Coordinates of C-alpha atoms and ligand atoms in Angstrom, one line a residue:
M1 CA 75.4 105.7 90.3
N2 CA 75.4 109.3 91.0
E3 CA 77.9 111.8 92.5
E4 CA 76.6 111.2 96.0
Q5 CA 77.2 107.5 95.8
R6 CA 80.6 108.0 94.1
L7 CA 81.6 110.2 97.0
E8 CA 80.4 107.7 99.4
M9 CA 82.1 104.8 98.0
S10 CA 84.7 106.7 97.4
K11 CA 102.1 100.3 67.7
V12 CA 104.3 99.3 65.2
R13 CA 106.4 100.2 67.7
T14 CA 107.5 103.4 66.2
G15 CA 111.1 102.1 66.0
E16 CA 114.1 102.0 68.1
S17 CA 114.3 105.5 69.4
V18 CA 110.9 107.0 69.3
D19 CA 112.3 110.3 68.4
K20 CA 110.4 110.4 65.2
K21 CA 109.4 114.0 65.5
S22 CA 113.0 115.2 65.2
S23 CA 113.5 113.1 62.1
Q24 CA 111.0 115.2 60.3
D25 CA 111.9 118.6 59.0
K26 CA 108.7 120.6 59.3
P27 CA 108.3 122.8 62.4
L28 CA 105.8 121.3 64.8
S29 CA 103.4 124.1 64.4
E30 CA 103.0 123.3 60.7
K31 CA 102.4 119.6 61.1
T32 CA 99.1 118.1 60.3
T33 CA 97.4 114.9 61.4
E34 CA 99.0 113.0 58.5
D35 CA 102.5 113.9 59.7
F36 CA 101.8 112.1 62.9
A37 CA 99.9 109.2 61.5
H38 CA 103.0 107.2 61.0
Y39 CA 103.0 106.5 64.8
F40 CA 100.1 104.3 64.1
Q41 CA 100.6 103.1 60.6
T42 CA 100.5 99.4 61.1
T43 CA 99.0 99.5 64.5
Y44 CA 96.1 101.8 64.9
Q45 CA 92.9 100.0 64.0
P46 CA 89.9 102.2 63.6
P47 CA 87.0 100.5 65.3
D48 CA 85.5 97.9 62.9
I49 CA 83.5 95.0 64.0
R50 CA 84.4 93.0 60.8
K51 CA 88.1 93.5 61.5
A52 CA 87.6 92.6 65.1
R53 CA 86.5 89.2 64.1
K54 CA 89.8 88.7 62.3
R55 CA 91.8 89.2 65.5
Y56 CA 94.2 86.2 65.5
R57 CA 94.5 84.2 68.7
E58 CA 97.6 82.1 67.8
D59 CA 99.7 85.2 68.4
I60 CA 99.4 85.2 72.2
E61 CA 102.8 85.0 73.8
V62 CA 103.4 85.0 77.5
H63 CA 106.6 86.6 78.6
Y64 CA 108.2 85.7 81.9
D65 CA 111.5 87.5 81.4
F66 CA 110.9 91.1 82.5
S67 CA 114.0 92.8 83.9
I68 CA 115.1 96.4 84.4
P69 CA 118.0 97.1 82.0
E70 CA 121.3 97.3 84.0
Q71 CA 121.9 101.0 83.2
M72 CA 118.4 101.9 84.6
K73 CA 118.5 99.9 87.8
T74 CA 119.5 102.9 89.9
F75 CA 118.2 105.6 87.6
G76 CA 115.5 106.7 90.0
V77 CA 117.6 106.9 93.1
G78 CA 117.0 110.3 94.8
K79 CA 114.1 111.0 92.5
K80 CA 110.3 111.0 93.1
F81 CA 107.3 109.9 90.9
L82 CA 103.6 110.7 91.0
I83 CA 101.0 108.7 89.1
R84 CA 97.5 110.2 88.7
T85 CA 95.0 107.5 87.7
Y86 CA 91.8 108.1 85.9
G87 CA 89.0 105.6 85.2
C88 CA 88.6 101.9 86.0
Q89 CA 90.2 99.3 88.2
M90 CA 92.2 98.1 85.3
N91 CA 93.9 101.4 85.2
E92 CA 94.3 101.4 89.0
H93 CA 96.1 98.1 88.7
D94 CA 98.2 99.2 85.8
S95 CA 99.3 102.2 87.9
E96 CA 100.4 99.7 90.6
T97 CA 102.5 98.0 88.0
M98 CA 104.1 101.2 86.8
A99 CA 104.8 102.2 90.5
G100 CA 106.4 98.7 91.0
I101 CA 108.7 99.2 88.1
L102 CA 109.6 102.7 89.1
M103 CA 110.4 101.6 92.7
E104 CA 112.6 98.9 91.4
M105 CA 114.5 101.7 89.6
G106 CA 115.0 103.4 92.9
Y107 CA 112.2 106.0 92.5
E108 CA 110.2 107.0 95.6
A109 CA 106.5 107.9 95.5
T110 CA 105.1 111.3 96.2
T111 CA 101.7 112.9 96.2
V112 CA 103.0 116.4 95.8
D113 CA 103.2 117.6 92.2
E114 CA 106.1 120.1 93.0
E115 CA 108.2 117.3 94.5
A116 CA 107.9 115.0 91.5
D117 CA 110.7 114.3 89.0
L118 CA 108.2 112.2 87.0
I119 CA 104.5 112.6 86.6
I120 CA 102.5 110.0 84.8
L121 CA 98.8 110.6 83.9
N122 CA 97.3 107.1 83.5
T123 CA 94.3 108.1 81.5
C124 CA 90.8 106.9 80.6
A125 CA 88.9 107.2 77.3
I126 CA 85.6 105.7 78.1
R127 CA 83.6 109.0 78.1
E128 CA 84.4 112.5 76.8
N129 CA 84.4 114.1 80.3
A130 CA 87.1 111.7 81.4
E131 CA 89.3 112.9 78.5
N132 CA 88.5 116.5 79.2
R133 CA 89.7 116.2 82.7
V134 CA 93.0 114.8 81.5
F135 CA 93.5 117.6 79.0
G136 CA 92.7 120.1 81.8
E137 CA 95.3 118.4 84.0
I138 CA 97.9 118.4 81.1
G139 CA 97.2 122.2 80.8
H140 CA 97.8 122.7 84.5
L141 CA 101.1 120.9 84.4
K142 CA 102.6 123.3 81.9
A143 CA 103.4 125.9 84.6
L144 CA 105.2 123.2 86.6
K145 CA 107.2 122.2 83.6
I146 CA 108.3 125.8 83.0
E147 CA 109.4 126.1 86.6
N148 CA 111.1 122.7 86.5
P149 CA 112.3 121.8 83.0
E150 CA 113.8 118.6 84.3
L151 CA 110.4 117.2 85.2
I152 CA 109.2 114.4 82.9
I153 CA 105.5 114.4 82.1
A154 CA 104.1 111.2 80.7
V155 CA 100.6 110.3 79.4
A156 CA 99.7 106.7 79.5
G157 CA 96.6 104.5 79.5
C158 CA 93.6 104.4 77.2
M159 CA 93.8 107.9 75.8
S160 CA 97.3 107.2 74.5
Q161 CA 95.9 104.4 72.4
Q162 CA 93.9 106.9 70.3
E163 CA 95.6 108.5 67.3
T164 CA 93.6 111.7 67.5
V165 CA 94.6 112.2 71.2
V166 CA 98.3 111.6 70.5
N167 CA 98.2 114.0 67.6
R168 CA 96.5 116.6 69.8
I169 CA 99.2 116.2 72.5
L170 CA 102.0 116.4 70.0
E171 CA 100.5 119.5 68.3
K172 CA 99.4 121.4 71.3
H173 CA 101.0 120.2 74.5
Q174 CA 104.8 120.3 74.2
Q175 CA 105.1 120.0 78.0
V176 CA 104.4 116.3 77.6
D177 CA 107.6 114.4 77.2
L178 CA 106.4 110.9 76.8
I179 CA 103.3 109.1 75.5
F180 CA 103.0 105.4 76.0
G181 CA 100.2 102.9 75.4
T182 CA 98.5 100.2 77.4
H183 CA 100.7 97.5 75.8
N184 CA 104.0 99.3 76.6
I185 CA 104.0 99.4 80.3
H186 CA 106.8 96.8 80.5
R187 CA 109.0 99.2 78.5
L188 CA 108.7 102.0 81.1
P189 CA 112.4 102.0 82.1
Q190 CA 113.6 102.4 78.5
L191 CA 110.9 104.9 77.7
I192 CA 112.0 107.1 80.7
Q193 CA 115.5 106.9 79.5
E194 CA 114.5 108.0 76.0
A195 CA 112.3 110.8 77.3
M196 CA 115.2 112.0 79.5
F197 CA 117.8 112.1 76.7
S198 CA 115.7 112.9 73.7
K199 CA 115.0 116.5 72.8
A200 CA 111.7 115.5 71.2
Q201 CA 108.5 114.1 72.6
V202 CA 108.7 110.3 72.8
V203 CA 105.8 108.2 71.6
E204 CA 105.5 104.5 71.9
V205 CA 102.1 103.0 71.3
W206 CA 102.0 99.4 70.2
S207 CA 99.0 97.7 69.1
K208 CA 100.7 94.4 69.2
E209 CA 98.0 93.2 71.4
G210 CA 98.7 89.5 71.9
D211 CA 101.3 89.6 74.6
I212 CA 101.1 89.0 78.3
Y213 CA 103.9 90.1 80.6
E214 CA 103.9 88.0 83.7
N215 CA 106.5 89.0 86.2
L216 CA 106.2 92.7 86.2
P217 CA 106.8 94.1 89.7
K218 CA 103.7 95.6 91.5
A219 CA 103.5 98.2 94.3
R220 CA 100.0 97.4 95.5
Q221 CA 98.1 100.2 97.2
G222 CA 97.3 98.8 100.6
R223 CA 97.7 95.4 102.2
I224 CA 94.1 94.4 102.6
K225 CA 92.5 94.2 99.1
A226 CA 94.3 93.4 95.9
W227 CA 93.4 93.5 92.1
V228 CA 94.4 90.4 90.1
N229 CA 94.2 90.5 86.3
I230 CA 92.8 87.3 84.8
M231 CA 92.4 88.5 81.3
Y232 CA 93.1 91.5 79.1
G233 CA 91.3 93.2 76.3
C234 CA 87.8 92.8 74.9
D235 CA 86.4 91.3 71.7
K236 CA 82.8 92.2 72.3
F237 CA 82.7 95.5 70.3
C238 CA 79.7 97.0 71.9
T239 CA 79.0 99.9 69.4
Y240 CA 79.4 102.7 72.0
C241 CA 82.6 101.4 73.5
I242 CA 86.2 102.4 72.9
V243 CA 87.7 99.7 75.1
P244 CA 88.3 97.0 72.4
M245 CA 90.4 99.5 70.6
T246 CA 92.4 100.8 73.6
R247 CA 92.9 97.5 75.4
G248 CA 93.3 95.1 72.4
K249 CA 92.0 91.6 71.9
E250 CA 90.9 89.2 74.6
R251 CA 93.7 87.2 76.1
S252 CA 93.7 85.1 79.3
R253 CA 96.5 84.7 81.8
R254 CA 97.4 81.0 82.3
P255 CA 95.5 79.6 85.3
E256 CA 98.7 78.5 87.1
D257 CA 100.0 82.1 87.0
I258 CA 96.8 83.5 88.5
I259 CA 96.6 80.8 91.2
Q260 CA 100.2 81.4 92.2
E261 CA 99.6 85.1 92.4
V262 CA 96.5 84.7 94.6
R263 CA 98.2 82.1 96.8
H264 CA 101.0 84.6 97.3
L265 CA 98.6 87.4 98.2
A266 CA 96.8 85.1 100.7
A267 CA 100.2 84.2 102.3
Q268 CA 101.0 87.9 102.5
G269 CA 97.8 88.4 104.5
Y270 CA 95.5 90.0 101.9
K271 CA 91.9 89.5 102.8
E272 CA 90.2 90.2 99.5
I273 CA 91.0 89.9 95.8
T274 CA 89.1 91.1 92.8
L275 CA 89.6 89.1 89.6
L276 CA 89.9 91.8 86.9
G277 CA 89.1 91.8 83.2
Q278 CA 87.0 93.8 80.7
N279 CA 84.9 90.7 80.2
V280 CA 85.9 88.2 82.9
N281 CA 83.6 85.4 82.0
S282 CA 85.2 85.2 78.5
Y283 CA 88.2 84.0 80.5
G284 CA 89.8 80.8 79.0
K285 CA 88.0 80.9 75.7
D286 CA 91.3 81.7 74.0
F287 CA 93.1 78.6 75.4
E288 CA 93.7 76.0 72.7
D289 CA 95.5 73.4 74.8
I290 CA 93.2 73.3 77.9
D291 CA 89.5 73.3 78.6
Y292 CA 89.5 75.8 81.5
L293 CA 87.0 78.5 81.7
F294 CA 85.9 81.2 84.2
G295 CA 83.9 78.7 86.3
D296 CA 87.0 76.5 86.6
L297 CA 89.0 79.5 87.8
L298 CA 86.3 80.3 90.3
N299 CA 86.4 76.7 91.6
D300 CA 90.2 77.0 92.0
M301 CA 89.8 80.3 93.8
H302 CA 87.3 78.6 96.1
K303 CA 90.0 76.3 97.3
I304 CA 92.5 79.1 98.2
D305 CA 92.6 80.3 101.8
I306 CA 91.7 83.9 101.1
P307 CA 88.5 85.2 102.8
R308 CA 86.9 87.1 99.9
V309 CA 87.0 86.8 96.1
R310 CA 85.2 89.2 93.9
F311 CA 85.3 89.7 90.1
M312 CA 84.6 92.4 87.6
T313 CA 83.3 92.8 85.0
P314 CA 81.2 90.0 83.6
H315 CA 79.2 90.2 80.4
P316 CA 75.7 88.8 80.5
R317 CA 76.1 86.9 77.2
D318 CA 79.1 84.8 78.5
F319 CA 77.7 84.0 82.0
D320 CA 77.6 80.2 81.7
D321 CA 76.3 77.4 84.0
R322 CA 79.9 76.5 85.0
A323 CA 80.4 79.9 86.5
I324 CA 76.9 79.9 88.2
E325 CA 77.5 76.5 89.7
A326 CA 80.9 77.6 91.0
L327 CA 79.5 80.8 92.5
A328 CA 76.7 78.8 94.2
K329 CA 79.3 77.0 96.3
G330 CA 79.7 80.3 98.2
G331 CA 82.6 80.2 100.7
N332 CA 85.0 82.9 99.7
L333 CA 83.0 83.5 96.4
L334 CA 80.8 86.4 97.4
D335 CA 77.2 86.7 96.6
H336 CA 77.3 90.1 94.9
I337 CA 77.4 90.2 91.1
H338 CA 77.8 93.3 89.1
L339 CA 76.2 92.5 85.8
P340 CA 76.1 95.4 83.3
V341 CA 72.8 95.5 81.4
Q342 CA 73.2 98.9 79.7
S343 CA 69.5 99.1 78.5
G344 CA 66.2 97.4 79.0
S345 CA 65.1 97.8 75.4
N346 CA 65.7 95.0 72.8
E347 CA 66.1 97.5 70.0
I348 CA 68.7 99.5 71.9
L349 CA 70.5 96.4 73.0
R350 CA 70.6 95.2 69.4
R351 CA 72.0 98.6 68.2
M352 CA 74.5 98.5 71.1
N353 CA 75.6 95.0 69.8
R354 CA 75.2 93.6 73.3
K355 CA 74.3 90.2 71.9
Y356 CA 71.5 89.5 74.4
T357 CA 67.9 90.5 74.8
R358 CA 65.9 91.8 77.8
E359 CA 64.3 88.4 78.0
S360 CA 67.6 86.5 78.0
Y361 CA 69.0 88.9 80.6
L362 CA 66.0 88.3 82.8
E363 CA 66.4 84.5 82.3
L364 CA 70.0 84.7 83.4
V365 CA 69.0 86.7 86.5
R366 CA 66.4 84.0 87.3
K367 CA 69.0 81.3 87.0
I368 CA 71.5 83.2 89.1
R369 CA 68.8 83.8 91.8
E370 CA 67.8 80.1 91.7
A371 CA 71.4 79.0 92.3
I372 CA 72.3 81.8 94.7
P373 CA 69.1 82.9 96.5
N374 CA 70.7 85.7 98.5
V375 CA 72.5 87.3 95.6
T376 CA 72.8 91.1 95.3
L377 CA 72.8 92.4 91.7
T378 CA 74.1 95.8 90.6
T379 CA 74.6 97.1 87.1
D380 CA 75.8 99.7 84.6
I381 CA 73.2 101.6 82.5
I382 CA 73.6 104.0 79.6
V383 CA 70.8 106.5 78.9
G384 CA 70.4 108.6 75.8
F385 CA 71.9 106.1 73.3
P386 CA 71.4 107.6 69.8
N387 CA 67.7 107.9 68.9
E388 CA 66.6 106.3 72.2
T389 CA 62.8 106.8 72.5
E390 CA 60.9 107.6 75.6
E391 CA 59.3 104.1 75.5
Q392 CA 62.7 102.5 75.1
F393 CA 64.0 104.5 78.1
E394 CA 60.9 103.4 80.1
E395 CA 61.8 99.8 79.3
T396 CA 65.1 100.4 81.1
M397 CA 63.3 101.9 84.0
S398 CA 61.0 98.9 84.2
L399 CA 63.9 96.4 83.9
V400 CA 65.6 98.2 86.8
E401 CA 62.5 97.6 88.9
E402 CA 62.0 94.0 87.7
V403 CA 65.5 92.9 88.5
G404 CA 65.6 95.0 91.7
F405 CA 69.2 96.2 91.2
E406 CA 70.5 97.5 94.6
S407 CA 72.8 100.0 92.9
A408 CA 73.7 101.1 89.4
Y409 CA 76.4 103.1 87.7
T410 CA 74.4 105.3 85.3
F411 CA 75.9 107.3 82.4
I412 CA 74.7 109.6 79.7
Y413 CA 75.9 108.1 76.4
S414 CA 79.1 109.8 75.2
P415 CA 80.0 109.5 71.5
R416 CA 83.5 108.1 71.1
E417 CA 85.2 108.9 67.9
G418 CA 85.6 105.9 65.6
T419 CA 83.1 103.7 67.4
P420 CA 80.1 102.6 65.3
A421 CA 77.6 104.4 67.5
A422 CA 79.3 107.7 67.1
A423 CA 78.3 107.6 63.4
M424 CA 74.6 106.9 64.3
E425 CA 72.0 109.6 63.9
D426 CA 70.9 111.0 67.2
N427 CA 67.7 112.9 67.6
V428 CA 67.7 113.0 71.4
S429 CA 68.6 116.4 72.9
M430 CA 71.1 116.7 75.8
E431 CA 68.3 118.2 77.9
V432 CA 66.1 115.0 77.4
K433 CA 69.1 112.8 78.2
K434 CA 69.8 114.6 81.4
E435 CA 66.2 114.5 82.4
R436 CA 66.2 110.7 81.8
L437 CA 69.4 110.2 83.8
Q438 CA 67.8 112.1 86.7
R439 CA 64.7 109.9 86.6
L440 CA 66.8 106.8 86.5
N441 CA 68.9 108.0 89.3
E442 CA 65.9 108.7 91.5
L443 CA 64.7 105.1 90.9
V444 CA 68.1 103.6 91.6
N445 CA 68.5 105.7 94.7
K446 CA 65.0 104.6 95.9
Q447 CA 65.9 100.9 95.4
A448 CA 69.4 101.4 97.0
A449 CA 67.8 103.0 100.1
E450 CA 65.2 100.1 100.3
S451 CA 67.9 97.5 100.1
M452 CA 69.9 99.2 102.8
K453 CA 66.9 99.5 105.1
Q454 CA 66.7 95.7 105.4
Y455 CA 70.1 95.6 107.2
E456 CA 68.9 97.7 110.2
G457 CA 69.2 95.6 113.3
K458 CA 71.2 92.9 111.5
V459 CA 74.8 91.8 112.0
V460 CA 77.0 92.0 108.9
K461 CA 80.6 90.9 108.3
V462 CA 82.8 93.9 107.6
L463 CA 86.3 93.9 106.1
V464 CA 87.7 96.9 107.9
E465 CA 89.7 99.1 105.6
G466 CA 90.7 102.0 107.7
E467 CA 89.5 105.3 109.1
S468 CA 86.5 107.0 107.5
K469 CA 87.5 109.9 105.3
R470 CA 85.1 112.1 107.1
D471 CA 85.9 111.3 110.7
P472 CA 89.2 109.7 111.9
N473 CA 87.4 108.3 115.0
V474 CA 85.1 106.2 112.8
L475 CA 86.3 103.1 111.0
S476 CA 85.0 102.1 107.5
G477 CA 84.8 98.9 105.6
Y478 CA 82.7 96.8 103.2
T479 CA 80.3 94.0 103.7
E480 CA 80.3 90.9 101.6
K481 CA 77.8 92.6 99.3
N482 CA 80.1 95.6 99.0
K483 CA 78.0 98.0 101.2
V484 CA 80.0 100.7 103.0
V485 CA 79.8 100.4 106.8
N486 CA 80.9 103.1 109.2
F487 CA 81.3 102.2 112.9
K488 CA 83.3 103.1 116.0
G489 CA 86.0 100.5 117.0
P490 CA 89.6 100.0 117.9
K491 CA 92.1 100.7 115.1
S492 CA 93.5 97.3 115.7
V493 CA 90.7 95.7 113.8
I494 CA 91.8 97.5 110.6
G495 CA 92.5 94.7 108.1
Q496 CA 90.3 92.2 109.8
I497 CA 86.8 90.9 109.2
V498 CA 84.5 91.8 112.1
D499 CA 80.8 91.6 113.0
V500 CA 79.0 94.9 113.0
K501 CA 75.4 95.4 114.1
I502 CA 73.7 97.9 111.8
T503 CA 72.0 100.7 113.6
D504 CA 71.1 103.1 110.8
A505 CA 70.7 102.7 107.1
K506 CA 71.4 105.6 104.7
T507 CA 71.1 105.4 100.9
W508 CA 74.7 104.6 100.2
S509 CA 76.1 103.6 103.5
L510 CA 75.3 101.8 106.8
D511 CA 76.2 103.0 110.3
G512 CA 76.7 100.3 113.0
E513 CA 78.4 99.2 116.2
I514 CA 81.1 96.5 116.4
V515 CA 79.8 93.3 118.0
T516 CA 82.5 92.4 120.5
N517 CA 80.8 89.4 121.9
T518 CA 81.4 87.4 118.7
A519 CA 85.1 88.2 119.1
E520 CA 87.5 87.5 121.8
V521 CA 89.2 90.6 123.2
K522 CA 92.7 89.5 124.2
E523 CA 95.0 91.3 126.7
D524 CA 96.8 93.0 123.9
G525 CA 93.6 94.9 123.4
K526 CA 93.2 93.4 119.9
I527 CA 90.0 91.7 118.9
H528 CA 90.6 88.2 117.6
S529 CA 87.6 86.8 115.6
Ligands
LIG601 N1 79.2 106.4 76.9 C1 78.6 106.3 78.1 N2 78.9 105.2 78.9 C2 79.8 104.3 78.4 N3 80.2 103.2 79.0 C3 81.1 102.6 78.1 N4 81.2 103.3 77.0 C4 80.4 104.4 77.2 C5 80.0 105.5 76.4 N5 80.6 105.7 75.1 C6 79.8 102.7 80.3 C7 79.1 101.3 80.2 C8 80.2 100.4 80.7 C9 80.8 101.3 81.8 C10 82.2 100.9 82.2 O1 80.9 102.6 81.1 O2 78.0 101.3 81.0 O3 79.6 99.3 81.3
LIG602 FE1 83.2 97.8 76.2 FE2 82.4 96.1 78.1 FE3 81.2 96.0 75.7 FE4 83.8 95.2 76.0 S1 81.9 94.3 76.8 S2 83.0 96.6 74.3 S3 84.5 96.6 77.6 S4 81.2 97.7 77.2

């Protein structure tokens, strides 16, 4: 995917008090990486595929006993928080959990930096530019902290899980009061308290990765679509990817907890849920007491009265027949599958440790198409992986054509410190990588435009999400296949699924007209489908 499309779709716990810094006697400016390494001594695991295989599953504990400590229950009254989220849907959803906890403490949300008493940067580590943006933002916040010394600045998310990042913040960014990891969100109340009363920067990054916290409060953004975690972590260890280190080992939520959450969302009137996980179709493989996999979960979702169920992200290697059979039932299980391929070259796929070949990916696509003839496939692709040859890149181009992806998120490979690929020799210049990305984007755009063209004159079902960002007189929503549709219609249809006739197809969006004759317009002016 390119910018145009993006725009369109718009531990060891370090101990009790985490005030370790003050317990050391050297001034901060003289400290070295070793001085900070204790924060991670028994927890930080440099990426290592051999070690990954030794991740123990029996450790998984599910906690149902979250509560805000008595002394923190009204701590946020009269105060405001702002959470800035970077990166993926997992982070978006974690931010909803942080917001939920803060609101239970009495905090109110704000979008204005100057009004905030607490600013949390929920960070992403997937590529270098994501990290650079966060460091830029940390720099900007310095002035605000000088103006308002009471302001608490926190850094959370995937960047916090990396030792080098934490060290850099501790050494160079004294304005940051609190750093906490992706496994410490449930400790937010205690951490805020520590940050407030400690004179030193507070760091809590656990790598105790086996736990699941069930009853954390959530302040969801919007009342139409909701994220639902089904599993956490990733054990795939693709050689370019930092996620298995920042998100820990794979662990699945119990089916009954997921089903209850989705039923509750349906009862609240949500129209669409997205089942979330780094590797959703590994779901259930860690259960020792039950035989219940991703396909079984999809079957149970199929029975729930919620109009739309999506999932992201599946791994081609784990896409089994049970899941395909479930998806083939249709109903609320939508016929759009985002299936990251990363490369079309077997040699690159092998060096990426993707555990499938071009041929097996194509065979999976064939099976999916056979079971779900109308399926739309989209993907993720990395160009410029170390030593990628022109021929290997062209194999990616030909695969994109062969599968007929309707859209793709495309990335230039970004070396992530500590991952196996970062140590690989790379003879491809940035200029060549950029040129390959451009060629790939041209092909993806062409296929996207062609796939959109076929909708002209057709009627599609649109879940109306709100006003278009560009024009408040225009409504915007998504089709079942996740295409953006802009159309004129009454605001009363926001939150509903309506029929829209497509009049004009653009590369990344469709324009249309609401079809009122399929809906009954009642006296209240509302359209009832
Ligand atoms: N460099 C570039 N892209 C990456 N991705 C993951 N790690 C990297 C990296 N180091 C891409 C993959 C993945 C998507 C979420 O981000 O394509 O599917
Ligand atoms: Fe990263 Fe996805 Fe590979 Fe896991 S499966 S290591 S999250 S790219």
